[in-house]
Amino acid sequence: MERESFKSRLGFLLISAGCAIGIGNVWRFPYVVGQNGGGAFVLLYILFLITVGVPVLTMEFAIGRAARTSCVLAYQKLEPAGTKWHWHGKVALAGNYVLMSFYTSVTGWMLYYFYRSLTGQLDGLDTSGVAAAFTGMLAQPATMTFWMLVVVVLGFAICSAGLQKGVERITKWMMIALLALIVALAVNSMLLPGGMEGVKFYLVPDFSVMAGETALETVQNTLGVVTAALNQSFFTLSLGIGAMLIFGSYMGRQHSLLGESVRIAGLDTFVAFTSGLIIFPACMAYNVPADSGPNLIFITLPNVFNDMPAGRVWGSLFFLFMSFAAFSTIIAVFENILACTMELTGWSRKKAALINGVGIALISMPCILGFNVWSAFDPRGGGAGMMDVEDYLISNVLLPFGSMMYLFFCISRVGWGFKKYQNEANQGEGAKIPDWIRVYVTYILPIFVVFLFIQSIIAW
């Protein structure tokens, strides 16, 4: 069967960026910035995105384009005989299911809040009222299950229509709408009275957040901010579980992979950066804490919109933007899961979509029940629920571990090797990977990746 391909280069860029753009940008990024000192964190994040994230992204794309298959079978086509690199392909596929086990629920929260904001159900609520609305949602498994099923059904319905007719056509327009929405929301926030103070907090580096009373505390604080920025550079690009590899397998060879990776990272960073321009000016304008963690989106900001002129309009547009951002990742990961399933089983696209839809709905239930019926279950200790465990497993273990595997596969003599990776990445017009970078990716880049993986295991 002839392998599907993108109809246009724009489709590839927007879909790949859509995979990277998601909760990591519009939910996780702003509150991690707030917790790590604003501009100092942003500066480190951009540095790591360029020096660590982009090189690994080119490697994941290169493996996919060279193999012309999904993450499960890609290693088998490229690895030297007798090696076991292909074991990671199965781990990567498992990572997609782990990601979807909670991502579908959180995307459902976004849709639910868009619906409630649009219909005026959040109007007039004070902070305690908004908090009660959020905790009330978490206490209702039926409500969360309904919106999770809406996400699963819509996602697989789009993917079942095919790469061009479903995934590319829908995601392309959704991403264009997302970019338009985020610019409008950012301009509105920055024009609020006092909003520029939020921009200052966001963009002016404050390295005092790393200072401690002792030299040891300073080192520990600095290490914490550096680790958070490094982790975000992986999480935001969805590296390590084959979600980008599958789109590499659909690519033509008209353009080099370094240039395409820089463009995708640029789009991803633009959305993450601009989401901060929405959130921090609004927080400063209404004197609410910018470091309030995950509650920032679902408790703090709805209260801000209630105090804002035309708040229902801006609140609805914000949660529509959030829904698009999260849903773009859902579609991309569903496509990866479908591609793997079809190649492993020979099933049709529609059959694979139906069976995986049922399967992902089922594995999403522990996350939902962990907030209510199973709230006493504490698998990790310290009050962490199912979603915390699933999020930590994918964000801090499977993504950095997978990135480490792709890196070592592309530089190791017992793997694919640097020259084959370089030749594949440099095919087509655009920026090329130079020979001198071999020293960096072989001896320096692994230090960052291994450091992040070890830090994640220690933190667990």
CSV table of C-alpha atoms in Angstrom, one decimal:
chain,number,residue,atom,x,y,z
A,1,MET,CA,0.0,0.0,0.0
A,2,GLU,CA,1.4,3.4,-1.0
A,3,ARG,CA,2.3,5.5,2.0
A,4,GLU,CA,0.2,8.7,2.6
A,5,SER,CA,1.9,12.1,2.4
A,6,PHE,CA,1.1,15.7,3.1
A,7,LYS,CA,-0.8,17.7,0.5
A,8,SER,CA,1.3,20.8,1.2
A,9,ARG,CA,4.4,21.9,3.1
A,10,LEU,CA,2.2,24.3,5.1
A,11,GLY,CA,0.1,21.4,6.2
A,12,PHE,CA,3.2,19.6,7.5
A,13,LEU,CA,4.5,22.6,9.3
A,14,LEU,CA,1.2,23.5,10.9
A,15,ILE,CA,0.4,19.9,11.9
A,16,SER,CA,3.9,19.2,13.3
A,17,ALA,CA,3.7,22.5,15.2
A,18,GLY,CA,0.2,21.6,16.3
A,19,CYS,CA,1.5,18.4,17.8
A,20,ALA,CA,4.1,20.4,19.7
A,21,ILE,CA,1.6,23.2,20.6
A,22,GLY,CA,-0.6,22.0,23.4
A,23,ILE,CA,-1.0,22.0,27.2
A,24,GLY,CA,2.7,22.3,27.5
A,25,ASN,CA,2.5,25.8,25.9
A,26,VAL,CA,-0.7,27.3,27.1
A,27,TRP,CA,-1.1,25.7,30.5
A,28,ARG,CA,2.1,24.3,31.7
A,29,PHE,CA,4.5,26.9,30.3
A,30,PRO,CA,2.9,30.0,31.9
A,31,TYR,CA,2.7,28.6,35.4
A,32,VAL,CA,6.2,27.0,35.3
A,33,VAL,CA,7.4,30.5,34.2
A,34,GLY,CA,5.6,32.0,37.2
A,35,GLN,CA,7.0,29.5,39.6
A,36,ASN,CA,10.6,30.0,38.3
A,37,GLY,CA,11.1,33.7,38.3
A,38,GLY,CA,9.7,34.9,35.0
A,39,GLY,CA,12.2,36.2,32.5
A,40,ALA,CA,15.2,34.3,33.9
A,41,PHE,CA,13.4,31.0,33.2
A,42,VAL,CA,12.2,32.2,29.7
A,43,LEU,CA,15.8,33.0,28.8
A,44,LEU,CA,17.1,29.6,29.8
A,45,TYR,CA,14.1,27.9,28.1
A,46,ILE,CA,14.9,29.6,24.7
A,47,LEU,CA,18.6,28.7,25.1
A,48,PHE,CA,17.8,25.0,25.7
A,49,LEU,CA,15.1,24.9,23.0
A,50,ILE,CA,17.8,26.0,20.4
A,51,THR,CA,20.7,23.9,21.7
A,52,VAL,CA,18.9,20.8,22.9
A,53,GLY,CA,15.3,20.6,21.6
A,54,VAL,CA,15.9,21.5,17.9
A,55,PRO,CA,18.8,19.0,17.4
A,56,VAL,CA,16.8,16.1,18.9
A,57,LEU,CA,13.7,17.1,16.8
A,58,THR,CA,15.8,16.8,13.6
A,59,MET,CA,16.9,13.3,14.7
A,60,GLU,CA,13.3,12.2,15.3
A,61,PHE,CA,12.2,13.6,12.0
A,62,ALA,CA,15.2,12.0,10.2
A,63,ILE,CA,14.5,8.5,11.6
A,64,GLY,CA,10.8,8.8,10.4
A,65,ARG,CA,11.7,10.2,7.0
A,66,ALA,CA,14.4,7.6,6.3
A,67,ALA,CA,12.3,4.6,7.5
A,68,ARG,CA,8.9,5.7,6.0
A,69,THR,CA,7.1,3.9,8.8
A,70,SER,CA,5.8,4.4,12.4
A,71,CYS,CA,7.9,4.5,15.6
A,72,VAL,CA,7.3,0.8,16.3
A,73,LEU,CA,8.8,-0.4,13.0
A,74,ALA,CA,11.3,2.5,12.2
A,75,TYR,CA,14.2,1.1,14.2
A,76,GLN,CA,13.8,-2.3,12.6
A,77,LYS,CA,14.3,-0.8,9.1
A,78,LEU,CA,17.4,1.3,10.1
A,79,GLU,CA,19.2,-0.5,13.0
A,80,PRO,CA,22.2,-2.7,12.4
A,81,ALA,CA,21.5,-6.5,12.4
A,82,GLY,CA,21.4,-8.0,15.9
A,83,THR,CA,20.8,-4.8,17.8
A,84,LYS,CA,17.8,-4.2,20.0
A,85,TRP,CA,17.0,-0.5,19.3
A,86,HIS,CA,13.6,-1.6,18.2
A,87,TRP,CA,12.6,-2.3,21.8
A,88,HIS,CA,12.3,1.5,22.2
A,89,GLY,CA,9.7,1.6,19.4
A,90,LYS,CA,7.2,-0.3,21.7
A,91,VAL,CA,8.1,1.9,24.6
A,92,ALA,CA,7.4,5.0,22.5
A,93,LEU,CA,4.0,3.6,21.4
A,94,ALA,CA,3.2,2.9,25.0
A,95,GLY,CA,4.1,6.5,25.8
A,96,ASN,CA,1.4,7.8,23.4
A,97,TYR,CA,-1.2,5.8,25.3
A,98,VAL,CA,0.1,7.1,28.7
A,99,LEU,CA,-0.1,10.7,27.3
A,100,MET,CA,-3.7,10.2,26.1
A,101,SER,CA,-4.7,8.6,29.4
A,102,PHE,CA,-4.9,12.1,30.9
A,103,TYR,CA,-4.6,14.5,28.0
A,104,THR,CA,-8.1,13.6,26.8
A,105,SER,CA,-9.5,14.5,30.2
A,106,VAL,CA,-7.7,17.8,30.4
A,107,THR,CA,-8.8,18.7,26.8
A,108,GLY,CA,-12.3,17.8,27.9
A,109,TRP,CA,-11.9,20.4,30.7
A,110,MET,CA,-11.0,23.0,28.2
A,111,LEU,CA,-14.1,22.3,26.1
A,112,TYR,CA,-16.3,22.2,29.2
A,113,TYR,CA,-15.0,25.6,30.3
A,114,PHE,CA,-15.5,27.0,26.8
A,115,TYR,CA,-19.1,25.9,26.9
A,116,ARG,CA,-19.7,27.2,30.4
A,117,SER,CA,-18.0,30.6,29.6
A,118,LEU,CA,-19.9,30.9,26.3
A,119,THR,CA,-23.3,30.2,28.0
A,120,GLY,CA,-22.6,32.6,30.9
A,121,GLN,CA,-22.4,30.0,33.7
A,122,LEU,CA,-19.1,31.6,35.0
A,123,ASP,CA,-20.5,35.2,35.0
A,124,GLY,CA,-20.4,37.0,38.3
A,125,LEU,CA,-18.6,34.3,40.2
A,126,ASP,CA,-15.9,35.5,42.7
A,127,THR,CA,-12.7,33.5,43.4
A,128,SER,CA,-14.5,31.1,45.8
A,129,GLY,CA,-17.3,30.6,43.3
A,130,VAL,CA,-14.9,29.8,40.4
A,131,ALA,CA,-13.0,27.4,42.7
A,132,ALA,CA,-16.2,25.7,43.6
A,133,ALA,CA,-17.1,25.3,39.9
A,134,PHE,CA,-13.8,23.7,39.2
A,135,THR,CA,-13.9,21.3,42.2
A,136,GLY,CA,-17.5,20.6,41.4
A,137,MET,CA,-16.5,19.5,37.9
A,138,LEU,CA,-13.8,17.2,39.3
A,139,ALA,CA,-16.3,15.7,41.7
A,140,GLN,CA,-18.6,14.7,38.9
A,141,PRO,CA,-17.2,11.7,37.0
A,142,ALA,CA,-20.2,11.6,34.6
A,143,THR,CA,-19.5,15.2,33.5
A,144,MET,CA,-15.8,14.6,32.9
A,145,THR,CA,-16.5,11.3,31.2
A,146,PHE,CA,-18.9,13.0,28.8
A,147,TRP,CA,-16.4,15.7,27.7
A,148,MET,CA,-13.6,13.2,27.5
A,149,LEU,CA,-15.7,11.0,25.2
A,150,VAL,CA,-16.4,14.1,23.0
A,151,VAL,CA,-12.7,14.6,22.6
A,152,VAL,CA,-12.0,10.9,21.8
A,153,VAL,CA,-14.9,10.6,19.3
A,154,LEU,CA,-14.0,13.9,17.5
A,155,GLY,CA,-10.3,13.1,17.4
A,156,PHE,CA,-10.6,9.6,16.0
A,157,ALA,CA,-13.4,10.7,13.6
A,158,ILE,CA,-11.0,13.3,12.1
A,159,CYS,CA,-8.1,10.8,11.9
A,160,SER,CA,-10.3,8.1,10.4
A,161,ALA,CA,-10.9,10.3,7.3
A,162,GLY,CA,-7.2,10.0,6.4
A,163,LEU,CA,-4.1,12.1,6.5
A,164,GLN,CA,-5.0,14.7,3.9
A,165,LYS,CA,-8.8,14.7,4.1
A,166,GLY,CA,-9.0,14.5,7.9
A,167,VAL,CA,-5.8,15.3,9.8
A,168,GLU,CA,-4.3,17.9,7.5
A,169,ARG,CA,-7.5,19.7,6.4
A,170,ILE,CA,-8.9,20.1,10.0
A,171,THR,CA,-5.6,20.8,11.8
A,172,LYS,CA,-4.5,23.4,9.2
A,173,TRP,CA,-7.6,25.6,9.7
A,174,MET,CA,-7.7,25.0,13.5
A,175,MET,CA,-4.0,26.2,13.8
A,176,ILE,CA,-4.7,29.3,11.7
A,177,ALA,CA,-7.6,30.1,14.0
A,178,LEU,CA,-5.5,29.4,17.0
A,179,LEU,CA,-2.8,31.8,15.9
A,180,ALA,CA,-5.4,34.6,15.2
A,181,LEU,CA,-7.0,34.1,18.6
A,182,ILE,CA,-3.8,34.2,20.6
A,183,VAL,CA,-2.7,37.4,19.0
A,184,ALA,CA,-6.0,39.1,19.7
A,185,LEU,CA,-6.1,37.9,23.3
A,186,ALA,CA,-2.5,39.0,23.9
A,187,VAL,CA,-3.1,42.5,22.6
A,188,ASN,CA,-6.2,42.8,24.8
A,189,SER,CA,-4.3,41.7,27.9
A,190,MET,CA,-1.4,44.0,27.4
A,191,LEU,CA,-3.7,47.0,26.9
A,192,LEU,CA,-5.3,46.4,30.4
A,193,PRO,CA,-4.4,49.1,33.0
A,194,GLY,CA,-1.3,47.8,34.7
A,195,GLY,CA,-0.8,45.0,32.1
A,196,MET,CA,2.7,46.2,31.2
A,197,GLU,CA,3.9,45.3,34.7
A,198,GLY,CA,3.0,41.7,33.8
A,199,VAL,CA,5.0,42.0,30.6
A,200,LYS,CA,8.0,43.3,32.7
A,201,PHE,CA,7.8,40.4,35.1
A,202,TYR,CA,7.5,38.0,32.2
A,203,LEU,CA,10.3,39.3,30.0
A,204,VAL,CA,12.9,41.0,32.3
A,205,PRO,CA,15.2,38.3,33.7
A,206,ASP,CA,15.3,38.2,37.6
A,207,PHE,CA,18.1,36.0,38.6
A,208,SER,CA,17.5,36.7,42.3
A,209,VAL,CA,15.0,33.8,42.2
A,210,MET,CA,18.1,31.5,42.1
A,211,ALA,CA,19.8,33.1,45.1
A,212,GLY,CA,19.7,31.4,48.5
A,213,GLU,CA,20.9,32.2,52.0
A,214,THR,CA,23.8,29.8,51.6
A,215,ALA,CA,26.0,28.8,48.6
A,216,LEU,CA,24.4,25.3,48.7
A,217,GLU,CA,20.9,26.8,48.6
A,218,THR,CA,21.9,29.0,45.6
A,219,VAL,CA,23.2,25.9,43.7
A,220,GLN,CA,20.0,24.0,44.5
A,221,ASN,CA,17.8,26.8,43.4
A,222,THR,CA,19.8,27.4,40.2
A,223,LEU,CA,19.7,23.7,39.5
A,224,GLY,CA,15.9,23.6,40.0
A,225,VAL,CA,15.3,26.5,37.5
A,226,VAL,CA,17.8,25.0,34.9
A,227,THR,CA,16.2,21.6,35.2
A,228,ALA,CA,12.7,23.0,34.8
A,229,ALA,CA,13.7,25.0,31.7
A,230,LEU,CA,15.5,21.9,30.2
A,231,ASN,CA,12.5,19.7,30.9
A,232,GLN,CA,10.1,22.3,29.3
A,233,SER,CA,12.2,22.3,26.1
A,234,PHE,CA,11.5,18.6,25.7
A,235,PHE,CA,7.9,18.6,26.8
A,236,THR,CA,6.9,21.5,24.6
A,237,LEU,CA,8.1,19.8,21.4
A,238,SER,CA,6.6,16.4,22.3
A,239,LEU,CA,9.9,14.7,21.7
A,240,GLY,CA,10.7,11.1,22.5
A,241,ILE,CA,7.5,9.1,21.9
A,242,GLY,CA,7.4,9.1,18.1
A,243,ALA,CA,4.7,11.7,17.8
A,244,MET,CA,7.0,13.8,15.6
A,245,LEU,CA,8.6,10.7,13.9
A,246,ILE,CA,5.3,9.8,12.3
A,247,PHE,CA,5.1,13.2,10.5
A,248,GLY,CA,8.7,12.8,9.4
A,249,SER,CA,7.6,9.5,7.7
A,250,TYR,CA,5.0,11.5,5.7
A,251,MET,CA,7.5,14.2,4.6
A,252,GLY,CA,9.0,14.6,1.2
A,253,ARG,CA,12.7,15.3,0.6
A,254,GLN,CA,12.3,18.8,-0.9
A,255,HIS,CA,13.4,20.6,2.3
A,256,SER,CA,16.2,19.9,4.8
A,257,LEU,CA,15.1,18.9,8.3
A,258,LEU,CA,17.1,21.5,10.3
A,259,GLY,CA,15.2,24.3,8.5
A,260,GLU,CA,11.8,22.7,9.1
A,261,SER,CA,12.7,21.9,12.7
A,262,VAL,CA,13.6,25.5,13.4
A,263,ARG,CA,10.3,26.7,11.8
A,264,ILE,CA,8.3,24.3,13.9
A,265,ALA,CA,10.1,25.2,17.1
A,266,GLY,CA,9.6,28.9,16.2
A,267,LEU,CA,5.9,28.4,15.9
A,268,ASP,CA,5.7,26.4,19.1
A,269,THR,CA,7.7,29.0,21.0
A,270,PHE,CA,5.6,31.8,19.5
A,271,VAL,CA,2.5,30.3,21.0
A,272,ALA,CA,4.1,29.5,24.3
A,273,PHE,CA,5.6,33.0,24.5
A,274,THR,CA,2.3,34.7,23.4
A,275,SER,CA,0.3,32.7,25.9
A,276,GLY,CA,2.4,34.3,28.6
A,277,LEU,CA,1.5,37.7,27.2
A,278,ILE,CA,-2.1,36.8,27.7
A,279,ILE,CA,-1.8,35.5,31.2
A,280,PHE,CA,0.8,37.6,33.1
A,281,PRO,CA,-0.5,41.1,32.1
A,282,ALA,CA,-4.0,39.9,33.1
A,283,CYS,CA,-2.7,38.6,36.4
A,284,MET,CA,-0.9,41.9,37.2
A,285,ALA,CA,-3.8,44.1,36.1
A,286,TYR,CA,-6.1,42.3,38.6
A,287,ASN,CA,-3.5,41.7,41.3
A,288,VAL,CA,-3.7,37.9,41.3
A,289,PRO,CA,-0.6,35.6,41.8
A,290,ALA,CA,1.2,34.6,38.6
A,291,ASP,CA,2.7,31.5,40.2
A,292,SER,CA,-0.5,29.8,41.3
A,293,GLY,CA,0.3,26.6,39.4
A,294,PRO,CA,-2.3,24.6,37.5
A,295,ASN,CA,-5.1,26.5,39.2
A,296,LEU,CA,-4.0,29.5,37.1
A,297,ILE,CA,-6.1,28.5,34.1
A,298,PHE,CA,-9.2,27.0,35.7
A,299,ILE,CA,-9.6,29.2,38.9
A,300,THR,CA,-7.5,32.4,38.6
A,301,LEU,CA,-8.1,33.4,35.0
A,302,PRO,CA,-11.9,32.9,34.9
A,303,ASN,CA,-12.1,35.2,37.9
A,304,VAL,CA,-10.0,37.8,36.0
A,305,PHE,CA,-12.3,37.6,33.0
A,306,ASN,CA,-15.3,38.2,35.2
A,307,ASP,CA,-13.8,41.6,36.2
A,308,MET,CA,-12.8,42.5,32.7
A,309,PRO,CA,-15.0,44.5,30.3
A,310,ALA,CA,-16.7,42.1,27.8
A,311,GLY,CA,-15.3,39.4,30.0
A,312,ARG,CA,-17.6,36.6,28.7
A,313,VAL,CA,-16.4,37.3,25.2
A,314,TRP,CA,-12.7,37.2,26.1
A,315,GLY,CA,-13.1,34.3,28.5
A,316,SER,CA,-14.9,32.3,25.8
A,317,LEU,CA,-12.2,33.1,23.2
A,318,PHE,CA,-9.5,32.2,25.7
A,319,PHE,CA,-11.0,28.7,26.3
A,320,LEU,CA,-11.7,28.2,22.6
A,321,PHE,CA,-8.0,28.9,22.0
A,322,MET,CA,-7.0,26.5,24.8
A,323,SER,CA,-9.3,23.8,23.3
A,324,PHE,CA,-7.7,24.3,19.8
A,325,ALA,CA,-4.2,24.1,21.3
A,326,ALA,CA,-4.9,20.9,23.3
A,327,PHE,CA,-6.9,19.3,20.4
A,328,SER,CA,-4.1,19.8,17.9
A,329,THR,CA,-1.9,17.5,20.0
A,330,ILE,CA,-4.8,15.0,20.4
A,331,ILE,CA,-5.2,14.7,16.7
A,332,ALA,CA,-1.4,14.4,16.1
A,333,VAL,CA,-1.0,11.6,18.8
A,334,PHE,CA,-4.1,9.8,17.6
A,335,GLU,CA,-2.6,9.8,14.1
A,336,ASN,CA,0.6,8.2,15.5
A,337,ILE,CA,-1.4,5.6,17.3
A,338,LEU,CA,-3.4,4.8,14.2
A,339,ALA,CA,-0.4,4.5,12.0
A,340,CYS,CA,1.3,2.1,14.4
A,341,THR,CA,-1.9,0.0,14.8
A,342,MET,CA,-2.4,-0.2,11.0
A,343,GLU,CA,1.2,-1.3,10.3
A,344,LEU,CA,1.2,-3.9,13.1
A,345,THR,CA,-2.2,-5.4,12.4
A,346,GLY,CA,-3.1,-4.6,8.8
A,347,TRP,CA,-6.4,-3.2,9.9
A,348,SER,CA,-8.1,-0.5,7.9
A,349,ARG,CA,-7.9,3.1,9.2
A,350,LYS,CA,-11.6,3.1,10.3
A,351,LYS,CA,-11.3,-0.2,12.2
A,352,ALA,CA,-8.1,0.9,13.9
A,353,ALA,CA,-9.8,4.2,14.9
A,354,LEU,CA,-12.9,2.4,16.4
A,355,ILE,CA,-10.9,-0.1,18.5
A,356,ASN,CA,-8.4,2.5,19.7
A,357,GLY,CA,-11.2,4.9,20.5
A,358,VAL,CA,-12.7,2.4,22.8
A,359,GLY,CA,-9.3,1.6,24.3
A,360,ILE,CA,-8.3,5.2,25.0
A,361,ALA,CA,-11.7,5.9,26.5
A,362,LEU,CA,-11.2,3.1,28.9
A,363,ILE,CA,-7.6,4.0,29.9
A,364,SER,CA,-8.8,7.6,30.4
A,365,MET,CA,-11.1,6.5,33.2
A,366,PRO,CA,-8.5,6.1,36.0
A,367,CYS,CA,-7.5,9.8,35.6
A,368,ILE,CA,-11.2,10.9,35.8
A,369,LEU,CA,-12.0,8.6,38.8
A,370,GLY,CA,-8.8,9.6,40.6
A,371,PHE,CA,-10.4,13.0,41.3
A,372,ASN,CA,-13.5,11.5,43.0
A,373,VAL,CA,-14.3,7.8,43.4
A,374,TRP,CA,-10.7,6.8,43.7
A,375,SER,CA,-9.4,9.9,45.4
A,376,ALA,CA,-8.2,7.9,48.4
A,377,PHE,CA,-5.9,5.9,46.1
A,378,ASP,CA,-2.4,7.4,46.4
A,379,PRO,CA,-0.1,5.4,44.1
A,380,ARG,CA,3.0,7.7,44.4
A,381,GLY,CA,2.5,8.9,47.9
A,382,GLY,CA,2.4,12.5,49.1
A,383,GLY,CA,-1.2,13.0,47.9
A,384,ALA,CA,-0.5,12.5,44.2
A,385,GLY,CA,-3.4,11.3,42.3
A,386,MET,CA,-3.6,9.2,39.1
A,387,MET,CA,-3.2,12.2,36.8
A,388,ASP,CA,-0.1,13.4,38.7
A,389,VAL,CA,1.5,9.9,38.2
A,390,GLU,CA,0.6,9.7,34.5
A,391,ASP,CA,1.8,13.3,33.9
A,392,TYR,CA,5.0,12.7,35.7
A,393,LEU,CA,5.6,9.4,33.9
A,394,ILE,CA,5.3,10.9,30.4
A,395,SER,CA,6.8,14.4,31.1
A,396,ASN,CA,9.7,13.4,33.3
A,397,VAL,CA,10.5,9.8,32.3
A,398,LEU,CA,9.2,8.7,28.9
A,399,LEU,CA,9.9,11.9,27.0
A,400,PRO,CA,13.5,12.4,28.2
A,401,PHE,CA,14.2,8.7,27.9
A,402,GLY,CA,12.9,8.6,24.4
A,403,SER,CA,14.8,11.6,23.4
A,404,MET,CA,17.9,10.0,24.8
A,405,MET,CA,17.3,6.9,22.7
A,406,TYR,CA,16.8,8.9,19.5
A,407,LEU,CA,20.0,10.8,20.2
A,408,PHE,CA,22.2,7.8,20.9
A,409,PHE,CA,20.7,6.0,17.9
A,410,CYS,CA,21.7,8.9,15.6
A,411,ILE,CA,25.3,9.3,17.0
A,412,SER,CA,26.3,5.8,18.0
A,413,ARG,CA,28.4,3.4,15.8
A,414,VAL,CA,26.2,0.6,17.0
A,415,GLY,CA,23.1,2.5,16.0
A,416,TRP,CA,22.2,4.4,12.8
A,417,GLY,CA,25.3,6.6,13.0
A,418,PHE,CA,25.9,10.3,12.6
A,419,LYS,CA,26.7,10.2,8.9
A,420,LYS,CA,23.5,8.5,7.9
A,421,TYR,CA,21.5,10.8,10.1
A,422,GLN,CA,23.3,13.9,8.7
A,423,ASN,CA,22.8,12.7,5.1
A,424,GLU,CA,19.1,12.2,5.7
A,425,ALA,CA,18.6,15.5,7.5
A,426,ASN,CA,20.5,17.5,4.8
A,427,GLN,CA,18.5,16.3,1.8
A,428,GLY,CA,16.5,19.1,0.3
A,429,GLU,CA,16.7,22.9,0.3
A,430,GLY,CA,17.4,24.8,3.4
A,431,ALA,CA,19.7,24.9,6.4
A,432,LYS,CA,22.2,22.1,6.6
A,433,ILE,CA,23.7,20.2,9.6
A,434,PRO,CA,27.5,21.0,9.4
A,435,ASP,CA,30.2,18.5,10.0
A,436,TRP,CA,31.5,20.4,13.1
A,437,ILE,CA,28.3,19.8,15.0
A,438,ARG,CA,29.2,16.2,15.3
A,439,VAL,CA,31.4,17.0,18.3
A,440,TYR,CA,28.6,18.9,20.0
A,441,VAL,CA,25.9,16.2,19.5
A,442,THR,CA,28.3,13.4,20.4
A,443,TYR,CA,30.0,14.7,23.5
A,444,ILE,CA,28.0,17.7,24.9
A,445,LEU,CA,24.3,17.2,24.0
A,446,PRO,CA,24.2,13.8,25.6
A,447,ILE,CA,25.2,15.4,28.9
A,448,PHE,CA,22.1,17.6,28.9
A,449,VAL,CA,19.8,14.7,28.0
A,450,VAL,CA,21.2,12.2,30.4
A,451,PHE,CA,21.3,14.8,33.2
A,452,LEU,CA,17.6,15.5,32.7
A,453,PHE,CA,16.7,11.9,32.7
A,454,ILE,CA,18.7,11.2,35.9
A,455,GLN,CA,17.2,14.3,37.6
A,456,SER,CA,13.7,13.1,36.7
A,457,ILE,CA,14.3,9.7,38.2
A,458,ILE,CA,15.8,11.2,41.4
A,459,ALA,CA,12.9,13.6,41.7
A,460,TRP,CA,10.4,10.7,41.5
